[in-house]
Tab-separated table of C-alpha atoms in Angstrom:
chain	number	residue	atom	x	y	z
X	11	MET	CA	48.965	-181.074	79.696
X	12	LEU	CA	53.356	-180.541	79.183
X	13	PHE	CA	52.460	-179.662	75.848
X	14	GLU	CA	49.451	-177.287	76.311
X	15	SER	CA	49.155	-173.721	77.083
X	16	GLY	CA	46.510	-171.539	78.336
X	17	LEU	CA	43.123	-172.221	78.527
X	18	SER	CA	43.676	-176.140	77.362
X	19	ARG	CA	46.422	-176.310	80.131
X	20	ALA	CA	44.430	-175.064	82.915
X	21	ALA	CA	41.319	-176.980	81.664
X	22	LEU	CA	43.976	-180.422	81.615
X	23	MET	CA	45.078	-179.209	85.084
X	24	LEU	CA	41.146	-179.100	86.878
X	25	GLN	CA	40.773	-182.609	84.699
X	26	LEU	CA	43.297	-184.018	86.934
X	27	LEU	CA	42.526	-182.760	89.919
X	28	ASP	CA	39.178	-184.077	89.820
X	29	VAL	CA	40.321	-187.530	88.704
X	30	LEU	CA	42.577	-187.359	91.818
X	31	SER	CA	39.483	-185.894	94.350
X	32	GLN	CA	37.324	-189.680	92.967
X	33	SER	CA	40.422	-192.091	93.711
X	34	ASN	CA	39.794	-194.274	96.250
X	35	THR	CA	43.860	-194.303	96.781
X	36	ARG	CA	45.688	-192.127	98.071
X	37	LYS	CA	49.375	-191.435	98.811
X	38	THR	CA	51.081	-189.332	101.904
X	39	LEU	CA	54.003	-187.477	100.312
X	40	SER	CA	55.465	-186.433	103.358
X	41	SER	CA	56.782	-188.199	106.080
X	42	PRO	CA	54.883	-188.489	109.200
X	43	SER	CA	57.272	-187.000	111.188
X	44	PHE	CA	56.980	-183.631	108.893
X	45	ASN	CA	57.358	-180.765	111.335
X	46	ILE	CA	55.249	-177.515	110.487
X	47	VAL	CA	56.689	-174.684	111.041
X	48	GLU	CA	55.078	-173.108	114.212
X	49	THR	CA	55.149	-169.404	114.308
X	50	SER	CA	55.610	-166.937	111.844
X	51	VAL	CA	59.227	-165.972	112.898
X	52	GLU	CA	60.579	-169.444	111.655
X	53	ALA	CA	58.625	-169.423	108.575
X	54	ASN	CA	59.940	-166.571	107.773
X	55	LYS	CA	63.437	-168.193	108.051
X	56	ILE	CA	63.045	-171.412	106.469
X	57	ASN	CA	61.269	-169.070	103.626
X	58	ARG	CA	64.241	-167.075	103.006
X	59	VAL	CA	66.543	-170.019	102.795
X	60	PHE	CA	64.247	-171.981	101.019
X	61	ASP	CA	64.318	-168.529	98.383
X	62	TYR	CA	68.177	-168.628	98.338
X	63	ILE	CA	67.779	-172.570	97.482
X	64	PHE	CA	65.489	-172.094	94.588
X	65	ASN	CA	67.889	-169.565	93.656
X	66	ASN	CA	71.040	-170.893	93.643
X	67	PHE	CA	71.283	-174.691	93.118
X	68	LYS	CA	72.736	-174.408	90.037
X	69	GLU	CA	74.824	-172.667	91.481
X	70	ASP	CA	77.658	-173.858	94.274
X	71	ILE	CA	75.697	-173.725	98.159
X	72	SER	CA	77.525	-173.673	101.225
X	73	LEU	CA	76.247	-174.616	104.510
X	74	GLN	CA	77.884	-170.840	105.906
X	75	ASP	CA	76.334	-168.703	103.011
X	76	VAL	CA	72.680	-170.835	103.662
X	77	ALA	CA	73.160	-170.536	107.314
X	78	SER	CA	74.131	-166.459	107.091
X	79	ILE	CA	70.599	-165.947	105.328
X	80	ILE	CA	68.524	-166.367	108.988
X	81	PRO	CA	71.799	-165.534	110.893
X	82	MET	CA	72.835	-168.615	112.767
X	83	SER	CA	76.189	-170.811	113.698
X	84	THR	CA	76.393	-173.745	110.803
X	85	ALA	CA	75.851	-175.245	113.850
X	86	ALA	CA	72.202	-173.970	114.556
X	87	PHE	CA	71.334	-173.699	110.865
X	88	CYS	CA	71.649	-177.696	110.678
X	89	ARG	CA	69.820	-178.451	113.722
X	90	PHE	CA	66.860	-175.919	112.835
X	91	PHE	CA	67.243	-177.410	108.809
X	92	LYS	CA	66.662	-180.538	109.434
X	93	LEU	CA	64.189	-180.446	112.539
X	94	LYS	CA	62.244	-178.179	110.198
X	95	THR	CA	62.066	-180.339	107.042
X	96	ASN	CA	63.733	-184.157	108.809
X	97	ARG	CA	66.193	-183.947	105.783
X	98	THR	CA	69.544	-182.262	105.399
X	99	LEU	CA	70.582	-179.267	104.082
X	100	VAL	CA	72.521	-181.742	101.460
X	101	GLU	CA	69.982	-183.865	101.154
X	102	PHE	CA	67.621	-181.633	100.080
X	103	ILE	CA	69.692	-179.465	98.218
X	104	LYS	CA	69.821	-182.734	96.124
X	105	GLU	CA	66.518	-183.621	95.932
X	106	ILE	CA	65.694	-180.062	94.351
X	107	ARG	CA	68.271	-180.694	91.720
X	108	VAL	CA	67.196	-184.089	90.971
X	109	SER	CA	64.049	-182.525	90.331
X	110	HIS	CA	64.893	-180.126	88.519
X	111	ALA	CA	66.991	-182.506	86.205
X	112	ALA	CA	63.970	-184.891	86.080
X	113	LYS	CA	61.992	-181.993	84.347
X	114	LEU	CA	64.010	-181.085	81.616
X	115	LEU	CA	64.293	-184.629	80.909
X	116	MET	CA	60.812	-184.761	81.168
X	117	GLU	CA	60.649	-181.571	78.304
X	118	GLY	CA	63.381	-183.656	76.327
X	119	ASN	CA	65.355	-180.698	75.256
X	120	TYR	CA	68.585	-181.609	76.534
X	121	ASN	CA	70.316	-185.461	76.793
X	122	VAL	CA	71.668	-185.935	80.320
X	123	THR	CA	75.013	-184.821	80.028
X	124	GLU	CA	73.679	-181.530	79.390
X	125	THR	CA	70.817	-182.007	81.769
X	126	CYS	CA	73.835	-182.443	84.468
X	127	TYR	CA	75.212	-179.219	84.121
X	128	LYS	CA	72.318	-177.377	84.076
X	129	SER	CA	70.272	-178.619	87.144
X	130	GLY	CA	73.562	-177.382	88.955
X	131	TYR	CA	76.043	-180.687	89.344
X	132	ASN	CA	79.828	-180.596	88.274
X	133	ASN	CA	79.871	-184.443	87.124
X	134	ILE	CA	78.246	-186.553	85.646
X	135	SER	CA	79.116	-190.119	88.113
X	136	ASN	CA	77.566	-187.637	90.733
X	137	PHE	CA	75.155	-186.745	88.919
X	138	ASN	CA	74.186	-189.788	87.878
X	139	LYS	CA	74.484	-191.224	91.847
X	140	HIS	CA	72.460	-188.982	92.528
X	141	PHE	CA	69.393	-189.337	90.552
X	142	LYS	CA	69.554	-192.934	91.187
X	143	GLU	CA	69.385	-192.048	95.290
X	144	VAL	CA	66.528	-189.630	94.776
X	145	LYS	CA	64.565	-191.077	91.642
X	146	GLY	CA	65.027	-194.940	91.669
X	147	LEU	CA	66.433	-194.912	88.163
X	148	SER	CA	69.651	-193.946	86.170
X	149	PRO	CA	68.991	-190.671	84.408
X	150	ARG	CA	68.516	-192.829	80.898
X	151	ASP	CA	66.559	-195.622	83.360
X	152	PHE	CA	64.147	-192.258	83.775
X	153	ILE	CA	63.567	-191.340	80.187
X	154	LYS	CA	63.046	-195.030	78.420
X	155	GLN	CA	60.158	-195.611	81.895
X	156	TYR	CA	58.899	-191.729	80.785
X	157	LYS	CA	58.611	-192.394	77.264
X	158	ILE	CA	56.394	-195.641	77.865
X	159	THR	CA	54.072	-194.167	79.928
X	160	ALA	CA	53.815	-190.335	78.294
């Protein structure tokens, strides 16, 4: 699917969904304690936060900046965000950045160092540490594994 476009890509996506729907094995992606947003007011708040993070994850994001979007105090925001996502803001941003980095690495247009900086990290050692925490592999091992399975 990565190398197709247009209708061919859509057809492959439908084939994938068909295979998944017929599978007898499944894996739950969200934790059992995942807390669904109960009200439209809460949904609006968390969606504004998500939009801000997704649009700015390549930049430095401060807790104060994100809390001011809703607006809430930083302490109240931390409780609200943890309650709604079951993770801290720092953990969430880390997952977003690492997921973006994994996508860039799979596309093969950038090396690990370039990917590091294009994913919002300022140094390679911090990037490698976070990537391994989230993906269970170093970025280089991730690329090797992807090339084997692709």
